[in-house]
Structures are given as C-alpha cells and as structure tokens.
Amino acid sequence: MIEIKDLHKKFGKQEVLKGVNISVEQGKIYAVLGPNGSGKTTIIKTILGMVIKDKGSISVNGIDIEKNASYRNDIDYLPQIANFPGNLKVHELIKMIKDIRGNDADETPLIELFGLQPFLKKKLNNLSGGTKQKVNLVLTFMFDSPIVILDEPTSGLDPVAMLHLKNLIRETKAKGKLILITSHIISFVEEMADEIIFLLEGTIYYKGTLEGLNEKTEETSLERAMAKLLTANKSVA
Ligand code: ADP
C-alpha cells in the first residue's frame, strides 16, 4: 500500500504538485492520467526517492519513505526513458541490474516471452526503440516485487508484445501486487485499470473507477471524459 499525503513539489518557481493526496492498495491496477506536464512522472519519482518533495508525506506499507530506504527493494520500476549505457550488450545489462539489486531473478521466461534471445549479444545502441522497451520490461518484471510502477509501458511495442505486456500485468495483479501505471493509450487504460487517478493543475481531480469518472463528467468513454476535463481546463492542457 502507498499513501501520499499533502505532497507539494516546486521546480524553481513552477509549482508542479500542489497538495496531492492518494492512497493505493495491493491487488489493484491504478492508472495515473493527466495532461503532459501535469506531474505524473514527478509523483512516481517522488515515491521512488528520485525527486525530493518540498512538503507532505509518503508511506509504503506503513513505513515513511524518509525514515528507511529499504522499501525500494519492494518496488519494480519501469522508467519512461531508460538511459542505459549504449555500449553494453543486453545480457551484460541484465547481469548488471541483477548484481546491483543483489537479487537472484530468473529472466529466462521473460526473454522467451518477448522473443529477445537473438538480441542478447547485441549492444543496446543497436536495438530499435521497441526492442529496448522489451528489454526494459524484462528488467522490471524479473524481480517479482510486491509493487510494480510502470511509466508509459506500451511505448514502441508491437501488437504481440502489447498482448504479452497485458497478460503480464494481469498475472501480476492476480498475485495480489499493487500496479501503478501512467499511459497515454486510452484503450490500454480502459482495458487494464481498476481505478483512474486523474491529475489536474497539480492536484488530484478524480480517483475512482472509470464508470465513476464517466458519471462525474456525464460522458460515456474515458476519451470523451478526458477531452471534456481538458477543454474545461484549457490553461493546463
Ligand atoms: P508528466 O509526467 O505529467 O508529463 P512531469 O512530472 O514529467 O509531467 O513534469 C511536470 C512539470 O515539471 C513539467 O513542466 C516539467 O517540465 C517540470 N519538471 C519535471 N522535472 C523537472 C526537473 N528535474 N527540473 C525542472 N523542471 C522539471
């Protein structure tokens, strides 16, 4: 479980988070939505300790993240842009990440799932964007941690890889894990998310089911509901 209370963050004079309150629990898939620049990645990076908050508190499974950094071992994170050293080969990168985490993960089933065997001895610089993303997904899912955070996981994936990703996420949920996703792909969110967390002007505008959001906006789909919210808030869109 992750609990965020009254989270504030400024970058220079720009107030990105203005008192964010979110509580998310195990066994559910949450989609964090909002216009570009609304602070989705900043929230995720703050949970991970990669961005330092100005005010507020975050606890993971009841422990304040400022008091103990060991909670990070319980989180698997897929970054939006993974800047891995381009000269490393795929198998070297996998080994390096395993060594850093000190964890005996078994990546073989994931490598087979995404068809990455032919790429293991290739340098990361020579891979296409979609293949890099598959490698990124292997690195994220191989550790089997109770919390999984995915920043734009569908980026560059072909339809087959997309199906595999959806199945992986469903299996992850079935294990009782907490999954937090940011995505711009509306159909993906509609299909996968149990709850939507909608961020506008640095605060949470809505948290709840898709049906609830449709009711609140008097719309019939996530696409239309989001369009309505964004048109009503042109200043942030
Ligand atoms: P989102 O993920 O919703 O697109 P971000 O959290 O990445 O939004 O960014 C929110 C705002 O904060 C943007 O205007 C972005 O330019 C700014 N921002 C994010 N990180 C930094 C940083 N390290 N330094 C300065 N500004 C930043």
PDB file of C-alpha atoms and ligand atoms in Angstrom:
ATOM      1  CA  MET A   1       0.000   0.000   0.000  1.00  0.00           C
ATOM      2  CA  ILE A   2       1.207   3.505  -0.823  1.00  0.00           C
ATOM      3  CA  GLU A   3      -0.157   6.549   0.981  1.00  0.00           C
ATOM      4  CA  ILE A   4       0.625  10.047  -0.223  1.00  0.00           C
ATOM      5  CA  LYS A   5      -0.467  12.973   1.927  1.00  0.00           C
ATOM      6  CA  ASP A   6      -0.413  16.651   1.012  1.00  0.00           C
ATOM      7  CA  LEU A   7       2.501  16.257  -1.399  1.00  0.00           C
ATOM      8  CA  HIS A   8       3.995  19.524  -2.667  1.00  0.00           C
ATOM      9  CA  LYS A   9       6.801  19.997  -5.191  1.00  0.00           C
ATOM     10  CA  LYS A  10       8.192  23.055  -6.947  1.00  0.00           C
ATOM     11  CA  PHE A  11      10.834  23.127  -9.662  1.00  0.00           C
ATOM     12  CA  GLY A  12      12.196  26.664  -9.361  1.00  0.00           C
ATOM     13  CA  LYS A  13       9.109  28.876  -9.381  1.00  0.00           C
ATOM     14  CA  GLN A  14       6.944  26.252 -11.083  1.00  0.00           C
ATOM     15  CA  GLU A  15       4.567  24.582  -8.628  1.00  0.00           C
ATOM     16  CA  VAL A  16       4.123  21.102 -10.087  1.00  0.00           C
ATOM     17  CA  LEU A  17       2.384  19.323  -7.188  1.00  0.00           C
ATOM     18  CA  LYS A  18       0.054  21.408  -5.013  1.00  0.00           C
ATOM     19  CA  GLY A  19      -1.110  19.087  -2.271  1.00  0.00           C
ATOM     20  CA  VAL A  20      -1.554  15.624  -3.750  1.00  0.00           C
ATOM     21  CA  ASN A  21      -3.388  13.015  -1.658  1.00  0.00           C
ATOM     22  CA  ILE A  22      -3.531   9.415  -2.920  1.00  0.00           C
ATOM     23  CA  SER A  23      -3.965   6.057  -1.270  1.00  0.00           C
ATOM     24  CA  VAL A  24      -3.472   2.908  -3.363  1.00  0.00           C
ATOM     25  CA  GLU A  25      -3.679  -0.697  -2.224  1.00  0.00           C
ATOM     26  CA  GLN A  26      -2.378  -4.159  -3.142  1.00  0.00           C
ATOM     27  CA  GLY A  27      -4.201  -6.304  -5.711  1.00  0.00           C
ATOM     28  CA  LYS A  28      -5.303  -3.432  -7.935  1.00  0.00           C
ATOM     29  CA  ILE A  29      -4.207  -1.692 -11.123  1.00  0.00           C
ATOM     30  CA  TYR A  30      -4.213   2.116 -10.965  1.00  0.00           C
ATOM     31  CA  ALA A  31      -3.753   4.388 -13.985  1.00  0.00           C
ATOM     32  CA  VAL A  32      -2.365   7.862 -13.321  1.00  0.00           C
ATOM     33  CA  LEU A  33      -3.685  10.197 -16.029  1.00  0.00           C
ATOM     34  CA  GLY A  34      -3.400  13.881 -16.806  1.00  0.00           C
ATOM     35  CA  PRO A  35      -2.147  16.250 -19.490  1.00  0.00           C
ATOM     36  CA  ASN A  36       1.541  16.413 -20.430  1.00  0.00           C
ATOM     37  CA  GLY A  37       3.476  18.175 -17.726  1.00  0.00           C
ATOM     38  CA  SER A  38       0.777  17.674 -15.085  1.00  0.00           C
ATOM     39  CA  GLY A  39       3.232  15.990 -12.714  1.00  0.00           C
ATOM     40  CA  LYS A  40       2.602  12.253 -13.200  1.00  0.00           C
ATOM     41  CA  THR A  41       6.283  11.344 -13.503  1.00  0.00           C
ATOM     42  CA  THR A  42       7.143  13.700 -10.651  1.00  0.00           C
ATOM     43  CA  ILE A  43       4.736  11.816  -8.343  1.00  0.00           C
ATOM     44  CA  ILE A  44       6.259   8.483  -9.368  1.00  0.00           C
ATOM     45  CA  LYS A  45       9.823   9.731  -8.929  1.00  0.00           C
ATOM     46  CA  THR A  46       8.937  11.151  -5.529  1.00  0.00           C
ATOM     47  CA  ILE A  47       7.598   7.757  -4.419  1.00  0.00           C
ATOM     48  CA  LEU A  48      10.883   6.206  -5.584  1.00  0.00           C
ATOM     49  CA  GLY A  49      13.012   8.811  -3.792  1.00  0.00           C
ATOM     50  CA  MET A  50      14.409  10.142  -7.107  1.00  0.00           C
ATOM     51  CA  VAL A  51      12.748  13.530  -6.569  1.00  0.00           C
ATOM     52  CA  ILE A  52      12.781  15.112  -3.120  1.00  0.00           C
ATOM     53  CA  LYS A  53       9.431  16.556  -2.045  1.00  0.00           C
ATOM     54  CA  ASP A  54       9.058  20.035  -0.540  1.00  0.00           C
ATOM     55  CA  LYS A  55       6.215  19.112   1.810  1.00  0.00           C
ATOM     56  CA  GLY A  56       3.919  16.236   2.694  1.00  0.00           C
ATOM     57  CA  SER A  57       4.499  12.576   3.439  1.00  0.00           C
ATOM     58  CA  ILE A  58       4.699   9.276   1.595  1.00  0.00           C
ATOM     59  CA  SER A  59       4.498   5.869   3.219  1.00  0.00           C
ATOM     60  CA  VAL A  60       4.947   2.482   1.593  1.00  0.00           C
ATOM     61  CA  ASN A  61       3.405  -0.410   3.512  1.00  0.00           C
ATOM     62  CA  GLY A  62       3.102   1.813   6.565  1.00  0.00           C
ATOM     63  CA  ILE A  63       6.730   2.958   6.597  1.00  0.00           C
ATOM     64  CA  ASP A  64       7.643   6.610   5.968  1.00  0.00           C
ATOM     65  CA  ILE A  65       9.990   6.575   2.951  1.00  0.00           C
ATOM     66  CA  GLU A  66      12.213   9.202   4.555  1.00  0.00           C
ATOM     67  CA  LYS A  67      12.909   7.001   7.556  1.00  0.00           C
ATOM     68  CA  ASN A  68      14.000   3.864   5.741  1.00  0.00           C
ATOM     69  CA  ALA A  69      15.143   3.365   2.150  1.00  0.00           C
ATOM     70  CA  SER A  70      14.700  -0.428   2.218  1.00  0.00           C
ATOM     71  CA  TYR A  71      11.134  -0.061   0.851  1.00  0.00           C
ATOM     72  CA  ARG A  72      12.757   0.413  -2.575  1.00  0.00           C
ATOM     73  CA  ASN A  73      13.520  -3.319  -2.661  1.00  0.00           C
ATOM     74  CA  ASP A  74       9.752  -3.889  -2.733  1.00  0.00           C
ATOM     75  CA  ILE A  75       9.245  -1.827  -5.903  1.00  0.00           C
ATOM     76  CA  ASP A  76       9.908  -2.795  -9.526  1.00  0.00           C
ATOM     77  CA  TYR A  77      10.079   0.337 -11.683  1.00  0.00           C
ATOM     78  CA  LEU A  78       9.887   0.794 -15.440  1.00  0.00           C
ATOM     79  CA  PRO A  79      11.226   4.274 -16.257  1.00  0.00           C
ATOM     80  CA  GLN A  80       9.747   6.251 -19.145  1.00  0.00           C
ATOM     81  CA  ILE A  81      13.151   6.815 -20.705  1.00  0.00           C
ATOM     82  CA  ALA A  82      15.709   4.197 -19.808  1.00  0.00           C
ATOM     83  CA  ASN A  83      19.139   5.652 -20.491  1.00  0.00           C
ATOM     84  CA  PHE A  84      21.190   2.501 -20.326  1.00  0.00           C
ATOM     85  CA  PRO A  85      24.845   2.618 -21.463  1.00  0.00           C
ATOM     86  CA  GLY A  86      24.646   2.015 -25.221  1.00  0.00           C
ATOM     87  CA  ASN A  87      27.858   0.003 -25.411  1.00  0.00           C
ATOM     88  CA  LEU A  88      26.568  -2.685 -23.061  1.00  0.00           C
ATOM     89  CA  LYS A  89      25.167  -5.864 -24.542  1.00  0.00           C
ATOM     90  CA  VAL A  90      21.660  -6.926 -23.492  1.00  0.00           C
ATOM     91  CA  HIS A  91      22.877  -9.925 -21.442  1.00  0.00           C
ATOM     92  CA  GLU A  92      25.511  -7.721 -19.750  1.00  0.00           C
ATOM     93  CA  LEU A  93      22.864  -5.166 -18.794  1.00  0.00           C
ATOM     94  CA  ILE A  94      20.613  -7.858 -17.320  1.00  0.00           C
ATOM     95  CA  LYS A  95      23.517  -9.219 -15.269  1.00  0.00           C
ATOM     96  CA  MET A  96      24.500  -5.717 -14.132  1.00  0.00           C
ATOM     97  CA  ILE A  97      20.975  -4.912 -12.904  1.00  0.00           C
ATOM     98  CA  LYS A  98      20.764  -8.267 -11.102  1.00  0.00           C
ATOM     99  CA  ASP A  99      24.120  -7.590  -9.416  1.00  0.00           C
ATOM    100  CA  ILE A 100      23.034  -4.089  -8.366  1.00  0.00           C
ATOM    101  CA  ARG A 101      19.791  -5.365  -6.847  1.00  0.00           C
ATOM    102  CA  GLY A 102      21.574  -8.342  -5.280  1.00  0.00           C
ATOM    103  CA  ASN A 103      18.675 -10.479  -6.317  1.00  0.00           C
ATOM    104  CA  ASP A 104      18.676 -13.876  -7.983  1.00  0.00           C
ATOM    105  CA  ALA A 105      15.982 -13.160 -10.556  1.00  0.00           C
ATOM    106  CA  ASP A 106      15.202 -15.602 -13.356  1.00  0.00           C
ATOM    107  CA  GLU A 107      14.868 -13.597 -16.547  1.00  0.00           C
ATOM    108  CA  THR A 108      14.679 -16.607 -18.918  1.00  0.00           C
ATOM    109  CA  PRO A 109      10.847 -16.901 -19.165  1.00  0.00           C
ATOM    110  CA  LEU A 110      10.540 -13.164 -19.880  1.00  0.00           C
ATOM    111  CA  ILE A 111      13.287 -13.263 -22.534  1.00  0.00           C
ATOM    112  CA  GLU A 112      11.418 -16.106 -24.227  1.00  0.00           C
ATOM    113  CA  LEU A 113       8.068 -14.347 -23.887  1.00  0.00           C
ATOM    114  CA  PHE A 114       9.319 -11.219 -25.665  1.00  0.00           C
ATOM    115  CA  GLY A 115      11.456 -13.180 -28.174  1.00  0.00           C
ATOM    116  CA  LEU A 116      14.685 -11.490 -27.081  1.00  0.00           C
ATOM    117  CA  GLN A 117      17.072 -14.468 -27.459  1.00  0.00           C
ATOM    118  CA  PRO A 118      18.513 -13.192 -30.800  1.00  0.00           C
ATOM    119  CA  PHE A 119      19.299  -9.824 -29.211  1.00  0.00           C
ATOM    120  CA  LEU A 120      21.107 -10.935 -26.054  1.00  0.00           C
ATOM    121  CA  LYS A 121      24.584 -10.403 -27.535  1.00  0.00           C
ATOM    122  CA  LYS A 122      23.726  -7.129 -29.264  1.00  0.00           C
ATOM    123  CA  LYS A 123      24.687  -3.708 -27.969  1.00  0.00           C
ATOM    124  CA  LEU A 124      21.822  -1.590 -26.635  1.00  0.00           C
ATOM    125  CA  ASN A 125      22.748   1.206 -29.075  1.00  0.00           C
ATOM    126  CA  ASN A 126      21.925  -1.092 -31.972  1.00  0.00           C
ATOM    127  CA  LEU A 127      18.413  -2.039 -30.824  1.00  0.00           C
ATOM    128  CA  SER A 128      15.175  -0.495 -32.085  1.00  0.00           C
ATOM    129  CA  GLY A 129      13.060   1.539 -29.637  1.00  0.00           C
ATOM    130  CA  GLY A 130      10.521  -1.281 -29.280  1.00  0.00           C
ATOM    131  CA  THR A 131      13.205  -3.902 -28.574  1.00  0.00           C
ATOM    132  CA  LYS A 132      14.807  -1.614 -25.980  1.00  0.00           C
ATOM    133  CA  GLN A 133      11.395  -1.316 -24.341  1.00  0.00           C
ATOM    134  CA  LYS A 134      11.078  -5.117 -24.239  1.00  0.00           C
ATOM    135  CA  VAL A 135      14.480  -5.299 -22.514  1.00  0.00           C
ATOM    136  CA  ASN A 136      13.258  -2.594 -20.138  1.00  0.00           C
ATOM    137  CA  LEU A 137      10.164  -4.719 -19.373  1.00  0.00           C
ATOM    138  CA  VAL A 138      12.297  -7.811 -18.668  1.00  0.00           C
ATOM    139  CA  LEU A 139      14.409  -5.784 -16.216  1.00  0.00           C
ATOM    140  CA  THR A 140      11.246  -4.599 -14.469  1.00  0.00           C
ATOM    141  CA  PHE A 141       9.253  -7.817 -14.219  1.00  0.00           C
ATOM    142  CA  MET A 142      12.077 -10.247 -13.421  1.00  0.00           C
ATOM    143  CA  PHE A 143      12.290  -9.332  -9.732  1.00  0.00           C
ATOM    144  CA  ASP A 144       8.779 -10.280  -8.582  1.00  0.00           C
ATOM    145  CA  SER A 145       8.406  -7.417  -6.089  1.00  0.00           C
ATOM    146  CA  PRO A 146       5.038  -6.623  -4.448  1.00  0.00           C
ATOM    147  CA  ILE A 147       4.731  -3.150  -6.023  1.00  0.00           C
ATOM    148  CA  VAL A 148       5.156  -2.518  -9.757  1.00  0.00           C
ATOM    149  CA  ILE A 149       5.351   1.014 -11.177  1.00  0.00           C
ATOM    150  CA  LEU A 150       5.219   1.390 -14.966  1.00  0.00           C
ATOM    151  CA  ASP A 151       5.811   4.777 -16.629  1.00  0.00           C
ATOM    152  CA  GLU A 152       4.425   4.587 -20.209  1.00  0.00           C
ATOM    153  CA  PRO A 153       4.947   0.805 -20.510  1.00  0.00           C
ATOM    154  CA  THR A 154       3.433   0.454 -24.006  1.00  0.00           C
ATOM    155  CA  SER A 155       5.924   2.843 -25.606  1.00  0.00           C
ATOM    156  CA  GLY A 156       7.080   1.489 -29.006  1.00  0.00           C
ATOM    157  CA  LEU A 157       5.646  -2.013 -28.516  1.00  0.00           C
ATOM    158  CA  ASP A 158       4.270  -4.028 -31.438  1.00  0.00           C
ATOM    159  CA  PRO A 159       0.777  -5.598 -31.049  1.00  0.00           C
ATOM    160  CA  VAL A 160       2.138  -9.014 -29.999  1.00  0.00           C
ATOM    161  CA  ALA A 161       4.398  -7.522 -27.324  1.00  0.00           C
ATOM    162  CA  MET A 162       1.449  -5.388 -26.190  1.00  0.00           C
ATOM    163  CA  LEU A 163      -0.634  -8.552 -25.638  1.00  0.00           C
ATOM    164  CA  HIS A 164       2.219 -10.113 -23.661  1.00  0.00           C
ATOM    165  CA  LEU A 165       2.503  -6.970 -21.558  1.00  0.00           C
ATOM    166  CA  LYS A 166      -1.232  -7.003 -20.773  1.00  0.00           C
ATOM    167  CA  ASN A 167      -1.048 -10.662 -19.753  1.00  0.00           C
ATOM    168  CA  LEU A 168       1.985  -9.958 -17.566  1.00  0.00           C
ATOM    169  CA  ILE A 169       0.149  -7.127 -15.841  1.00  0.00           C
ATOM    170  CA  ARG A 170      -2.926  -9.341 -15.292  1.00  0.00           C
ATOM    171  CA  GLU A 171      -0.737 -12.112 -13.824  1.00  0.00           C
ATOM    172  CA  THR A 172       0.972  -9.539 -11.628  1.00  0.00           C
ATOM    173  CA  LYS A 173      -2.401  -8.370 -10.312  1.00  0.00           C
ATOM    174  CA  ALA A 174      -3.532 -11.968  -9.720  1.00  0.00           C
ATOM    175  CA  LYS A 175      -0.523 -12.363  -7.408  1.00  0.00           C
ATOM    176  CA  GLY A 176      -2.005  -9.604  -5.238  1.00  0.00           C
ATOM    177  CA  LYS A 177       0.504  -6.946  -6.246  1.00  0.00           C
ATOM    178  CA  LEU A 178      -0.089  -3.212  -6.491  1.00  0.00           C
ATOM    179  CA  ILE A 179       0.395  -1.836 -10.020  1.00  0.00           C
ATOM    180  CA  LEU A 180       0.672   1.870 -10.804  1.00  0.00           C
ATOM    181  CA  ILE A 181       0.723   2.821 -14.494  1.00  0.00           C
ATOM    182  CA  THR A 182       0.984   6.040 -16.457  1.00  0.00           C
ATOM    183  CA  SER A 183      -0.141   5.769 -20.067  1.00  0.00           C
ATOM    184  CA  HIS A 184      -1.444   7.958 -22.858  1.00  0.00           C
ATOM    185  CA  ILE A 185      -3.048   4.996 -24.582  1.00  0.00           C
ATOM    186  CA  ILE A 186      -6.708   5.348 -23.648  1.00  0.00           C
ATOM    187  CA  SER A 187      -7.756   1.875 -24.842  1.00  0.00           C
ATOM    188  CA  PHE A 188      -4.958   0.329 -22.753  1.00  0.00           C
ATOM    189  CA  VAL A 189      -6.087   2.194 -19.643  1.00  0.00           C
ATOM    190  CA  GLU A 190      -9.753   1.323 -20.229  1.00  0.00           C
ATOM    191  CA  GLU A 191      -8.884  -2.333 -20.595  1.00  0.00           C
ATOM    192  CA  MET A 192      -6.418  -2.638 -17.718  1.00  0.00           C
ATOM    193  CA  ALA A 193      -7.130  -0.141 -14.935  1.00  0.00           C
ATOM    194  CA  ASP A 194      -9.305  -0.882 -11.907  1.00  0.00           C
ATOM    195  CA  GLU A 195      -9.090   2.763 -10.890  1.00  0.00           C
ATOM    196  CA  ILE A 196      -8.213   6.043 -12.542  1.00  0.00           C
ATOM    197  CA  ILE A 197      -6.252   8.766 -10.767  1.00  0.00           C
ATOM    198  CA  PHE A 198      -6.723  11.988 -12.705  1.00  0.00           C
ATOM    199  CA  LEU A 199      -4.251  14.780 -12.113  1.00  0.00           C
ATOM    200  CA  LEU A 200      -5.094  18.391 -12.991  1.00  0.00           C
ATOM    201  CA  GLU A 201      -3.279  21.589 -12.035  1.00  0.00           C
ATOM    202  CA  GLY A 202      -1.075  19.767  -9.550  1.00  0.00           C
ATOM    203  CA  THR A 203      -3.871  18.170  -7.519  1.00  0.00           C
ATOM    204  CA  ILE A 204      -5.946  15.016  -7.822  1.00  0.00           C
ATOM    205  CA  TYR A 205      -9.137  15.898  -9.654  1.00  0.00           C
ATOM    206  CA  TYR A 206     -10.606  12.402  -9.567  1.00  0.00           C
ATOM    207  CA  LYS A 207      -9.811   8.987  -8.095  1.00  0.00           C
ATOM    208  CA  GLY A 208     -12.117   6.069  -8.649  1.00  0.00           C
ATOM    209  CA  THR A 209     -13.495   3.714 -11.261  1.00  0.00           C
ATOM    210  CA  LEU A 210     -13.834   4.527 -14.937  1.00  0.00           C
ATOM    211  CA  GLU A 211     -17.610   4.256 -14.581  1.00  0.00           C
ATOM    212  CA  GLY A 212     -17.482   6.841 -11.797  1.00  0.00           C
ATOM    213  CA  LEU A 213     -15.473   9.232 -13.979  1.00  0.00           C
ATOM    214  CA  ASN A 214     -17.943   8.836 -16.830  1.00  0.00           C
ATOM    215  CA  GLU A 215     -20.770   9.593 -14.413  1.00  0.00           C
ATOM    216  CA  LYS A 216     -18.996  12.635 -12.981  1.00  0.00           C
ATOM    217  CA  THR A 217     -18.310  14.071 -16.439  1.00  0.00           C
ATOM    218  CA  GLU A 218     -21.614  12.846 -17.901  1.00  0.00           C
ATOM    219  CA  GLU A 219     -19.711  11.078 -20.668  1.00  0.00           C
ATOM    220  CA  THR A 220     -19.638   7.534 -21.985  1.00  0.00           C
ATOM    221  CA  SER A 221     -15.934   6.824 -22.515  1.00  0.00           C
ATOM    222  CA  LEU A 222     -12.584   7.718 -20.992  1.00  0.00           C
ATOM    223  CA  GLU A 223     -11.572   9.536 -24.170  1.00  0.00           C
ATOM    224  CA  ARG A 224     -14.622  11.787 -24.053  1.00  0.00           C
ATOM    225  CA  ALA A 225     -14.394  12.263 -20.286  1.00  0.00           C
ATOM    226  CA  MET A 226     -10.744  13.346 -20.561  1.00  0.00           C
ATOM    227  CA  ALA A 227     -11.445  15.628 -23.516  1.00  0.00           C
ATOM    228  CA  LYS A 228     -14.209  17.302 -21.516  1.00  0.00           C
ATOM    229  CA  LEU A 229     -11.973  17.806 -18.487  1.00  0.00           C
ATOM    230  CA  LEU A 230      -9.105  19.157 -20.561  1.00  0.00           C
ATOM    231  CA  THR A 231     -11.280  21.555 -22.545  1.00  0.00           C
ATOM    232  CA  ALA A 232     -12.780  22.840 -19.316  1.00  0.00           C
ATOM    233  CA  ASN A 233      -9.216  23.406 -18.027  1.00  0.00           C
ATOM    234  CA  LYS A 234      -7.557  24.852 -21.126  1.00  0.00           C
ATOM    235  CA  SER A 235      -4.981  26.625 -19.036  1.00  0.00           C
ATOM    236  CA  VAL A 236      -3.308  23.320 -18.164  1.00  0.00           C
ATOM    237  CA  ALA A 237      -3.882  21.325 -21.342  1.00  0.00           C
TER     238      ALA A 237
HETATM  239  P1  ADP B   1       4.094  14.416 -16.717  1.00  0.00           P
HETATM  240  O1  ADP B   1       4.749  13.129 -16.318  1.00  0.00           O
HETATM  241  O2  ADP B   1       2.690  14.539 -16.195  1.00  0.00           O
HETATM  242  O3  ADP B   1       4.153  14.696 -18.195  1.00  0.00           O
HETATM  243  P2  ADP B   1       6.275  15.640 -15.255  1.00  0.00           P
HETATM  244  O4  ADP B   1       6.092  15.187 -13.858  1.00  0.00           O
HETATM  245  O5  ADP B   1       7.336  14.960 -16.075  1.00  0.00           O
HETATM  246  O6  ADP B   1       4.873  15.611 -16.015  1.00  0.00           O
HETATM  247  O7  ADP B   1       6.604  17.188 -15.262  1.00  0.00           O
HETATM  248  C1  ADP B   1       5.789  18.164 -14.648  1.00  0.00           C
HETATM  249  C2  ADP B   1       6.402  19.534 -14.839  1.00  0.00           C
HETATM  250  O8  ADP B   1       7.595  19.635 -14.050  1.00  0.00           O
HETATM  251  C3  ADP B   1       6.831  19.840 -16.274  1.00  0.00           C
HETATM  252  O9  ADP B   1       6.521  21.179 -16.566  1.00  0.00           O
HETATM  253  C4  ADP B   1       8.325  19.614 -16.266  1.00  0.00           C
HETATM  254  O10 ADP B   1       8.961  20.427 -17.214  1.00  0.00           O
HETATM  255  C5  ADP B   1       8.698  20.005 -14.852  1.00  0.00           C
HETATM  256  N1  ADP B   1       9.861  19.234 -14.369  1.00  0.00           N
HETATM  257  C6  ADP B   1       9.902  17.888 -14.179  1.00  0.00           C
HETATM  258  N2  ADP B   1      11.111  17.500 -13.712  1.00  0.00           N
HETATM  259  C7  ADP B   1      11.873  18.639 -13.612  1.00  0.00           C
HETATM  260  C8  ADP B   1      13.209  18.912 -13.182  1.00  0.00           C
HETATM  261  N3  ADP B   1      14.016  17.932 -12.741  1.00  0.00           N
HETATM  262  N4  ADP B   1      13.618  20.189 -13.202  1.00  0.00           N
HETATM  263  C9  ADP B   1      12.787  21.201 -13.626  1.00  0.00           C
HETATM  264  N5  ADP B   1      11.518  21.011 -14.035  1.00  0.00           N
HETATM  265  C10 ADP B   1      11.058  19.752 -14.034  1.00  0.00           C
END
